[in-house]
Amino acid sequence: MDFSQIAFLLILGAALYLFVSERLRVDVTAMLTLLALVLTGVLDSKQALSGFASEPAIIVAAVFVISGGLAATGITERLGQWIGRAAGHGEGRAIAVTMPAVAALSSFTHHVMVTAMMLPILTRFAKSRGLSASRLLMPMSFAASLGTTLTLVSAPAFLLADNLLERTGSPGLGIFSITPIGLALIAIGVLYMLAARWFLPKRGGEHGDDGYLRLDRYRTELVIVDGSRWSTRPLAELQKALGDRFVMTGWLRDGQRRQDLGPSSPLISGDILLVEASADALASLHDDAGLDLNAIKRFGEHADGDGEPQLVQAVVAPGSEFIGRSVRELDFARRFHAVIAGLWRQQGAVAPRLSDARLREGDLLVLWGRPARFTELAAHHGFLMLVPFAGEARRRIRAPLALAILALTVLTAATEWLPAPLAFLLGAVAMVATRCVDVEQAYREIDVRIFVMIAGVIPLGVAMEQTGTAQLLAQGMLHVIAGWSPLMILLVMFTAAALLTQILSDAATTVLLGPIAISLAQSLGLPPTPFVVCTALGAVVAFLTPIGHHGNLLILGPGQYRFGDFLRIGLPLTTLIALVSAWMARWLWLDGPFWPAFS
């Protein structure tokens, strides 16, 4: 071994130690590794910085923004609610419906975001039907990871695999090159989970979901504004547009409560709808010019001061002068130059009209006003605290536009009318330009740690190839597996990645083992594509431990799972996935048989 190989292996060992021990954040470790490669002369500065302009880094950042646009317009939430309704009442049907739907959602969005979105939906679903959440959350989380095998852009590992192949001069992967394998894996995953669901632990959540449900019930009033697009349209259309997070409790017309109006009745400008709404729903209302919060419509002129109007939350303090007094009696808008737009109460009834509600200790008020006035309110002894409103606006009116942008982005990339990085970058810019997502929120959606880590580990793969370390390790493996069939070698690469990804990310695993897979294939005189793809698959869909995927960590507490639950359920599934992945890769790229010969 020469100096460059020794230096690379020492840097690699230090990087692996830092990645596994998590003494530093993964992005910091990636940057330190990059600097070490330059300072030791293993790479020059241009090679070291190539990752920041690489296609995988650009596509990952763009996919985060596009995912943010789908979430901001309420598309992912609406799809999640539809999945919950379609799941029926039985455990088997719930798994059969949830897994393919979640996998499809994950194919173009970040799988952790999908898992986080579905977690409360399935928890509520299980509770309402008397099922155990632990029997549903693990299949959902596994499906979210399996869904990333449907397209090239849904997991960083596949983007890095494509990048590795292109650097060797081999044909790259198209956006749907791995889709046949992904479809087979999802089918296997659903069938396996339906058969193995009896072995899933049957436990309740670690924390009850009551608090989550109650926090969704902010009492407020909507008004149909003059010239509204909703005027003369039936209530049912408005309820469909607002989604399941609005529950109507009353309908006022000309100041009178009407019991004779129903979903098919037309709305009229000036109608007041008494509703219970989620935080996100409340934050979304100003995006619809045809609706407004009744309190803001009536008293918003009193909210003077500097700054853009915003929503905040205030808790009524013990011994507050507001206790026992109604919102109407307080004359809050004139006295404090802010408007009470909503109210949440943990226990007890609330008056039908918000203005008639008598405040209690611990009531959570949603206030609308300007920042200059909130400074005064924060110092008032009647409030326990003043905090930013937790809801995020859902721009539902732009949902069709966001779907059109996603479809055009995928079509442009799939037809290669534009290179995939440009197509997804254009889609991300279009989401911001059309105001499907704010530019500030778009930047927040990008997980900088993943972006920097990908940009930092790409040079690690370049160094492994350039120093000849990949060839050296491949030759060592070749002595062990000489004479083995291609199918067995594909299984070896999948297994190596499956084990390593339990302690490293899928991206780091692919970057480390990908060059070895390429060198191994070249030594055997075979195309490198199936070997690199199997390596990436092993890094993405190995369900051996809860720490192998961030989505599994999300469900660990709510499902009250133990470490052994994942090994008991995940090991047989990962074995099946390995066999199907290797078999399909051999069929697609090595002209192997599709059906096994039993004769």
Coordinates of C-alpha atoms in Angstrom, one line a residue, residues 104-584:
A104 CA -46.6 5.9 -3.4
L105 CA -46.4 9.1 -1.3
S106 CA -42.7 8.4 -0.5
S107 CA -41.7 7.9 -4.1
F108 CA -41.5 11.7 -4.7
T109 CA -41.3 13.1 -1.2
H110 CA -39.1 12.6 1.8
H111 CA -40.1 9.3 3.5
V112 CA -39.5 10.7 7.0
M113 CA -42.0 13.5 6.3
V114 CA -44.5 10.9 5.2
T115 CA -44.0 8.9 8.3
A116 CA -44.4 11.9 10.5
M117 CA -47.6 12.9 8.7
M118 CA -49.1 9.4 8.9
L119 CA -48.2 8.9 12.6
P120 CA -51.0 10.9 14.2
I121 CA -53.5 9.8 11.5
L122 CA -52.9 6.1 12.2
T123 CA -52.7 6.6 15.9
R124 CA -56.2 8.3 15.9
F125 CA -57.5 5.6 13.4
A126 CA -56.3 2.8 15.7
K127 CA -57.9 4.4 18.8
S128 CA -61.2 5.1 17.1
R129 CA -61.5 1.5 16.0
G130 CA -60.2 -0.2 19.1
L131 CA -57.0 -1.4 17.4
S132 CA -53.5 -1.5 18.6
A133 CA -51.3 1.3 17.1
S134 CA -48.2 -0.9 17.3
R135 CA -49.8 -3.3 14.7
L136 CA -50.1 -0.5 12.2
L137 CA -47.2 1.9 12.7
M138 CA -44.4 -0.6 11.9
P139 CA -45.9 -1.6 8.5
M140 CA -46.5 2.1 7.7
S141 CA -42.9 3.0 8.5
F142 CA -41.5 0.1 6.5
A143 CA -43.7 1.0 3.5
A144 CA -42.4 4.6 3.6
S145 CA -38.9 3.3 3.2
L146 CA -39.9 0.7 0.5
G147 CA -41.6 3.6 -1.4
T148 CA -38.2 5.2 -1.9
T149 CA -37.3 2.3 -4.3
L150 CA -39.9 3.4 -6.8
T151 CA -38.0 6.3 -8.3
L152 CA -34.4 7.4 -8.5
V153 CA -34.9 10.7 -6.7
S154 CA -36.6 9.6 -3.5
A155 CA -33.5 8.4 -1.7
P156 CA -30.0 9.9 -1.7
A157 CA -28.5 6.5 -2.0
F158 CA -29.9 5.9 -5.5
L159 CA -28.8 9.4 -6.7
L160 CA -25.3 8.6 -5.4
A161 CA -25.3 5.2 -7.1
D162 CA -26.2 6.9 -10.4
N163 CA -23.4 9.4 -9.8
L164 CA -20.9 6.6 -9.2
L165 CA -21.9 4.8 -12.4
E166 CA -21.7 7.9 -14.5
R167 CA -18.1 8.5 -13.3
T168 CA -17.1 5.1 -14.5
G169 CA -18.4 5.8 -18.0
S170 CA -21.3 3.4 -17.5
P171 CA -24.9 4.4 -18.5
G172 CA -26.5 6.2 -15.7
L173 CA -29.9 5.3 -14.1
G174 CA -33.1 6.8 -15.4
I175 CA -35.7 8.2 -13.0
F176 CA -37.7 4.9 -13.3
S177 CA -34.9 2.4 -13.8
I178 CA -35.4 0.9 -10.4
T179 CA -39.2 1.0 -10.5
P180 CA -39.7 -2.7 -11.4
I181 CA -37.6 -3.7 -8.4
G182 CA -39.5 -1.2 -6.2
L183 CA -42.9 -2.6 -7.3
A184 CA -41.8 -6.1 -6.5
L185 CA -40.5 -5.1 -3.1
I186 CA -43.7 -3.3 -2.1
A187 CA -45.8 -6.3 -3.2
I188 CA -43.5 -8.6 -1.1
G189 CA -43.6 -6.1 1.8
V190 CA -47.4 -5.9 1.9
L191 CA -47.9 -9.7 1.6
Y192 CA -45.3 -10.3 4.3
M193 CA -46.8 -7.8 6.7
L194 CA -50.3 -9.2 6.2
A195 CA -49.0 -12.7 7.0
A196 CA -46.8 -11.6 9.8
R197 CA -49.1 -9.1 11.5
W198 CA -50.0 -11.7 14.1
F199 CA -46.4 -11.6 15.3
L200 CA -46.4 -7.8 15.6
P201 CA -46.5 -6.6 19.2
K202 CA -49.9 -5.6 20.4
R203 CA -49.3 -2.6 22.6
G204 CA -50.9 0.8 23.2
G205 CA -49.1 4.1 22.6
E206 CA -46.7 5.4 25.2
H207 CA -48.7 8.5 25.5
G208 CA -52.4 8.9 24.9
D209 CA -53.6 10.8 21.9
D210 CA -56.2 12.8 23.7
G211 CA -54.0 15.9 24.0
Y212 CA -53.3 15.8 20.3
L213 CA -57.0 15.6 19.5
R214 CA -58.0 18.4 22.0
L215 CA -55.4 20.7 20.6
D216 CA -57.0 20.4 17.2
R217 CA -60.3 21.8 18.6
Y218 CA -59.9 25.6 18.6
R219 CA -63.3 27.2 18.8
T220 CA -63.7 30.0 16.2
E221 CA -66.1 31.7 13.7
L222 CA -65.8 32.0 10.0
V223 CA -67.6 34.7 7.9
I224 CA -68.4 34.5 4.2
V225 CA -67.0 37.9 3.0
D226 CA -68.8 40.1 0.5
G227 CA -68.2 39.0 -3.1
S228 CA -66.9 35.7 -1.9
R229 CA -66.3 32.9 -4.4
W230 CA -68.2 30.7 -1.9
S231 CA -71.4 32.8 -2.1
T232 CA -74.3 30.8 -3.6
R233 CA -72.2 27.6 -3.5
P234 CA -73.3 24.7 -1.2
L235 CA -71.8 24.3 2.2
A236 CA -70.6 20.8 1.2
E237 CA -68.1 22.3 -1.3
L238 CA -66.6 24.5 1.4
Q239 CA -66.3 21.6 3.8
K240 CA -64.6 19.5 1.2
A241 CA -62.1 22.4 0.4
L242 CA -61.3 23.0 4.1
G243 CA -60.7 19.4 4.9
D244 CA -61.3 17.2 7.9
R245 CA -59.7 19.6 10.4
F246 CA -62.9 21.8 10.4
V247 CA -65.9 20.6 12.3
M248 CA -69.0 22.7 12.0
T249 CA -71.0 23.3 15.1
G250 CA -73.5 26.0 14.0
W251 CA -74.7 28.3 11.2
L252 CA -75.8 31.9 11.7
R253 CA -77.6 34.0 9.1
D254 CA -78.8 37.5 9.8
G255 CA -77.7 37.0 13.4
Q256 CA -80.0 34.0 13.9
R257 CA -78.9 30.5 14.4
R258 CA -80.4 28.3 11.6
Q259 CA -81.2 24.7 12.2
D260 CA -82.8 24.2 8.7
L261 CA -79.6 24.7 6.8
G262 CA -77.5 21.7 5.8
P263 CA -74.6 20.6 3.5
S264 CA -76.6 21.2 0.4
S265 CA -77.8 24.7 1.4
P266 CA -76.1 27.6 -0.4
L267 CA -73.9 30.0 1.4
I268 CA -74.6 33.7 1.4
S269 CA -72.2 36.6 2.0
G270 CA -72.3 37.5 5.7
D271 CA -73.1 34.0 6.9
I272 CA -71.2 33.1 10.0
L273 CA -70.1 29.5 10.5
L274 CA -69.4 28.3 14.1
V275 CA -66.5 25.8 13.8
E276 CA -63.9 23.9 15.7
A277 CA -60.6 23.9 13.7
S278 CA -57.0 22.7 13.9
A279 CA -54.1 25.1 14.3
D280 CA -53.0 24.6 10.7
A281 CA -56.6 25.3 9.5
L282 CA -56.8 28.6 11.4
A283 CA -53.4 29.7 10.1
S284 CA -54.6 28.9 6.5
L285 CA -57.7 31.1 6.4
H286 CA -56.2 34.3 5.3
D287 CA -55.0 32.6 2.1
D288 CA -58.6 32.3 0.9
A289 CA -60.0 35.7 0.0
G290 CA -63.6 34.4 0.3
L291 CA -63.3 33.6 4.0
D292 CA -62.2 35.4 7.1
L293 CA -62.2 34.9 10.9
N294 CA -65.3 36.8 12.1
A295 CA -63.6 38.5 15.0
I296 CA -60.9 39.9 12.7
K297 CA -63.5 41.0 10.2
R298 CA -65.4 42.9 12.9
F299 CA -62.6 44.2 15.1
G300 CA -59.5 44.1 13.0
E301 CA -59.4 47.9 12.6
H302 CA -58.5 48.2 16.3
A303 CA -55.3 46.1 15.8
D304 CA -53.0 49.1 15.1
G305 CA -49.3 49.4 15.6
D306 CA -46.1 48.5 13.7
G307 CA -45.4 45.2 11.9
E308 CA -47.3 42.7 9.9
P309 CA -50.4 41.2 11.7
Q310 CA -49.8 37.7 13.0
L311 CA -51.3 35.1 15.2
V312 CA -50.0 34.3 18.7
Q313 CA -51.2 32.2 21.6
A314 CA -51.7 33.4 25.2
V315 CA -52.6 31.3 28.3
V316 CA -55.0 32.8 30.8
A317 CA -53.0 32.9 34.1
P318 CA -54.2 31.7 37.5
G319 CA -56.0 34.6 39.3
S320 CA -56.2 36.6 36.1
E321 CA -58.7 39.5 36.0
F322 CA -60.1 37.9 32.8
I323 CA -61.4 34.8 34.6
G324 CA -65.2 34.6 34.6
R325 CA -65.6 37.4 32.1
S326 CA -66.8 36.9 28.6
V327 CA -64.9 38.0 25.5
R328 CA -67.6 40.5 24.8
E329 CA -67.4 42.0 28.3
L330 CA -63.7 42.4 28.1
D331 CA -63.9 44.6 25.0
F332 CA -60.5 43.1 24.2
A333 CA -60.0 44.7 20.8
R334 CA -60.4 48.3 22.0
R335 CA -58.5 47.7 25.3
F336 CA -55.6 45.7 24.0
H337 CA -55.6 46.5 20.3
A338 CA -55.6 42.8 19.5
V339 CA -58.4 40.4 18.5
I340 CA -59.3 37.1 20.1
A341 CA -59.7 34.9 17.0
G342 CA -60.0 31.5 18.6
L343 CA -60.1 29.7 22.0
W344 CA -59.0 26.2 23.1
R345 CA -60.1 24.7 26.4
Q346 CA -58.8 21.4 27.8
Q347 CA -62.0 20.4 29.6
G348 CA -65.5 21.8 29.9
A349 CA -68.0 23.3 27.5
V350 CA -67.6 26.5 25.5
A351 CA -70.4 28.8 24.6
P352 CA -71.7 28.5 21.0
R353 CA -70.6 32.1 20.2
L354 CA -66.9 32.9 20.8
S355 CA -67.9 36.4 22.1
D356 CA -70.1 34.7 24.8
A357 CA -67.4 32.4 26.1
R358 CA -66.5 33.1 29.8
L359 CA -62.7 32.6 30.2
R360 CA -61.2 30.1 32.7
E361 CA -57.8 29.6 34.1
G362 CA -55.6 27.7 31.5
D363 CA -57.7 28.7 28.5
L364 CA -55.6 29.1 25.4
L365 CA -56.5 32.3 23.4
V366 CA -55.5 32.7 19.8
L367 CA -54.8 36.4 19.4
W368 CA -54.5 38.4 16.1
G369 CA -52.6 41.7 16.1
R370 CA -49.4 43.5 15.4
P371 CA -46.0 42.7 17.1
A372 CA -45.8 46.2 18.7
R373 CA -48.9 45.5 20.7
F374 CA -47.9 42.0 21.7
T375 CA -45.0 43.4 23.7
E376 CA -47.5 45.1 26.0
L377 CA -49.7 41.9 26.2
A378 CA -46.7 39.8 27.1
A379 CA -46.0 41.9 30.2
H380 CA -49.7 41.8 31.3
H381 CA -50.2 39.8 34.6
G382 CA -53.4 38.3 33.2
F383 CA -51.5 36.1 30.8
L384 CA -49.2 33.2 31.8
M385 CA -47.2 33.3 28.6
L386 CA -47.3 34.6 25.1
V387 CA -45.9 32.3 22.4
P388 CA -46.0 32.1 18.6
F389 CA -49.0 30.3 17.1
A390 CA -48.2 26.7 16.4
G391 CA -50.2 26.3 13.2
E392 CA -48.8 26.4 9.7
A393 CA -50.8 27.9 6.9
R394 CA -52.1 25.4 4.3
R395 CA -52.5 27.1 0.9
R396 CA -55.3 24.8 -0.2
I397 CA -56.4 27.0 -3.0
R398 CA -53.0 26.3 -4.7
A399 CA -53.1 22.6 -4.3
P400 CA -54.0 21.9 -8.0
L401 CA -51.1 24.1 -9.0
A402 CA -48.7 22.2 -6.8
L403 CA -49.9 18.9 -8.2
A404 CA -49.4 20.2 -11.7
I405 CA -45.9 21.4 -10.9
L406 CA -45.0 17.9 -9.5
A407 CA -46.4 16.1 -12.5
L408 CA -44.6 18.4 -15.0
T409 CA -41.3 18.0 -13.0
V410 CA -41.5 14.2 -13.1
L411 CA -42.5 14.2 -16.8
T412 CA -39.7 16.5 -17.7
A413 CA -37.1 14.4 -15.9
A414 CA -38.5 11.1 -17.1
T415 CA -38.6 12.1 -20.8
E416 CA -35.1 13.6 -20.4
W417 CA -36.3 16.8 -21.9
L418 CA -34.2 18.4 -19.2
P419 CA -31.5 16.7 -17.1
A420 CA -33.0 15.5 -13.8
P421 CA -31.2 18.0 -11.6
L422 CA -32.5 20.9 -13.8
A423 CA -36.0 19.5 -13.9
F424 CA -36.3 19.2 -10.2
L425 CA -34.6 22.5 -9.6
L426 CA -37.1 24.1 -12.0
G427 CA -39.9 22.4 -10.0
A428 CA -38.6 23.7 -6.7
V429 CA -38.4 27.3 -8.1
A430 CA -41.9 27.0 -9.6
M431 CA -43.3 26.0 -6.1
V432 CA -41.8 29.2 -4.7
A433 CA -42.6 31.5 -7.7
T434 CA -46.3 30.4 -7.7
R435 CA -46.5 30.9 -3.9
C436 CA -47.3 27.3 -3.2
V437 CA -44.7 27.7 -0.5
D438 CA -43.0 30.8 1.0
V439 CA -39.4 31.2 0.1
E440 CA -38.6 31.3 3.9
Q441 CA -40.4 28.0 4.4
A442 CA -38.7 26.6 1.3
Y443 CA -35.3 27.2 2.9
R444 CA -36.5 25.7 6.2
E445 CA -37.7 22.6 4.4
I446 CA -34.2 21.8 3.1
D447 CA -32.5 19.6 5.6
V448 CA -29.1 21.2 5.5
R449 CA -27.4 18.4 7.4
I450 CA -28.4 15.9 4.7
F451 CA -27.4 18.3 1.9
V452 CA -24.0 19.0 3.4
M453 CA -23.4 15.4 4.3
I454 CA -24.1 14.3 0.7
A455 CA -21.8 17.0 -0.6
G456 CA -19.1 15.9 1.9
V457 CA -19.2 12.1 1.4
I458 CA -19.1 12.2 -2.4
P459 CA -15.4 13.1 -2.3
L460 CA -14.9 10.1 0.0
G461 CA -16.0 7.9 -2.8
V462 CA -13.8 9.8 -5.3
A463 CA -10.8 9.3 -3.0
M464 CA -11.6 5.6 -2.6
E465 CA -11.5 5.1 -6.4
Q466 CA -8.6 7.5 -7.1
T467 CA -6.2 6.0 -4.5
G468 CA -6.9 2.5 -5.7
T469 CA -8.4 1.4 -2.3
A470 CA -11.6 0.3 -3.9
Q471 CA -9.7 -1.9 -6.4
L472 CA -7.6 -3.3 -3.5
L473 CA -10.6 -4.2 -1.4
A474 CA -12.4 -5.7 -4.4
Q475 CA -9.5 -7.9 -5.2
G476 CA -9.5 -9.1 -1.6
M477 CA -13.2 -10.0 -1.9
L478 CA -12.7 -11.6 -5.2
H479 CA -10.3 -14.1 -3.6
V480 CA -13.1 -15.1 -1.2
I481 CA -16.0 -15.3 -3.7
A482 CA -14.1 -16.6 -6.7
G483 CA -16.3 -19.0 -8.6
W484 CA -19.5 -17.8 -7.0
S485 CA -22.5 -17.1 -9.2
P486 CA -23.4 -13.4 -10.0
L487 CA -26.6 -13.9 -8.0
M488 CA -24.6 -14.8 -4.9
I489 CA -22.3 -11.9 -5.4
L490 CA -25.2 -9.5 -5.6
L491 CA -26.5 -11.0 -2.4
V492 CA -23.1 -10.4 -0.8
M493 CA -23.2 -6.7 -1.8
F494 CA -26.7 -6.3 -0.5
T495 CA -25.9 -8.0 2.8
A496 CA -22.7 -5.9 3.3
A497 CA -24.7 -2.7 2.8
A498 CA -27.6 -3.9 4.9
L499 CA -25.3 -4.4 7.9
L500 CA -23.3 -1.2 7.4
T501 CA -26.4 1.0 7.0
Q502 CA -27.5 0.1 10.6
I503 CA -24.6 2.4 11.8
L504 CA -24.2 4.7 8.8
S505 CA -26.7 6.6 6.7
D506 CA -27.8 5.1 3.4
A507 CA -25.8 7.8 1.5
A508 CA -22.5 7.1 3.4
T509 CA -23.0 3.3 3.0
T510 CA -23.5 3.7 -0.8
V511 CA -20.5 6.0 -1.2
L512 CA -18.2 3.6 0.7
L513 CA -19.3 0.3 -0.8
G514 CA -20.3 1.5 -4.3
P515 CA -16.7 1.8 -5.6
I516 CA -16.0 -1.7 -4.3
A517 CA -19.0 -3.0 -6.1
I518 CA -17.8 -1.3 -9.4
S519 CA -14.3 -2.7 -9.0
L520 CA -15.7 -6.2 -8.3
A521 CA -17.9 -6.1 -11.4
Q522 CA -15.1 -4.9 -13.6
S523 CA -12.8 -7.7 -12.3
L524 CA -15.6 -10.2 -13.2
G525 CA -16.0 -8.6 -16.6
L526 CA -19.7 -7.8 -15.8
P527 CA -21.6 -4.5 -16.1
P528 CA -21.4 -2.6 -12.7
T529 CA -25.1 -1.4 -12.6
P530 CA -26.7 -4.4 -10.9
F531 CA -23.9 -4.5 -8.2
V532 CA -24.2 -0.8 -7.4
V533 CA -28.0 -1.0 -7.4
C534 CA -28.0 -3.9 -5.0
T535 CA -25.6 -2.1 -2.8
A536 CA -27.9 1.0 -2.7
L537 CA -30.9 -1.2 -2.1
G538 CA -29.2 -2.9 0.9
A539 CA -28.5 0.6 2.3
V540 CA -32.1 1.8 1.9
V541 CA -34.4 -1.2 2.7
A542 CA -32.7 -3.2 5.5
F543 CA -35.1 -3.3 8.5
L544 CA -32.9 -5.0 11.1
T545 CA -32.9 -2.4 13.8
P546 CA -34.9 0.8 14.8
I547 CA -31.8 2.9 14.3
G548 CA -31.3 1.9 10.6
H549 CA -34.0 4.4 9.4
H550 CA -35.1 7.7 10.8
G551 CA -38.7 6.8 10.2
N552 CA -38.4 3.8 12.6
L553 CA -37.1 6.1 15.3
L554 CA -40.2 8.3 14.9
I555 CA -42.5 5.3 15.6
L556 CA -40.4 3.8 18.4
G557 CA -42.1 5.7 21.2
P558 CA -45.7 6.0 20.0
G559 CA -45.7 2.2 19.1
Q560 CA -44.0 1.3 22.4
Y561 CA -41.6 -0.9 20.3
R562 CA -38.5 -2.7 21.6
F563 CA -35.3 -3.2 19.8
G564 CA -36.0 -6.9 19.4
D565 CA -39.4 -6.3 17.7
F566 CA -37.6 -4.8 14.7
L567 CA -35.1 -7.7 14.5
R568 CA -37.9 -10.3 14.8
I569 CA -40.1 -8.8 12.2
G570 CA -37.4 -7.1 10.0
L571 CA -34.9 -9.9 9.6
P572 CA -37.2 -12.3 7.6
L573 CA -38.5 -9.3 5.6
T574 CA -34.9 -8.1 4.8
T575 CA -33.9 -11.6 3.8
L576 CA -36.9 -11.8 1.3
I577 CA -36.1 -8.3 0.0
A578 CA -32.4 -9.3 -0.5
L579 CA -33.4 -12.3 -2.6
V580 CA -36.0 -10.4 -4.7
S581 CA -33.6 -7.4 -5.2
A582 CA -30.7 -9.7 -6.4
W583 CA -33.0 -11.8 -8.6
M584 CA -34.6 -8.7 -10.2

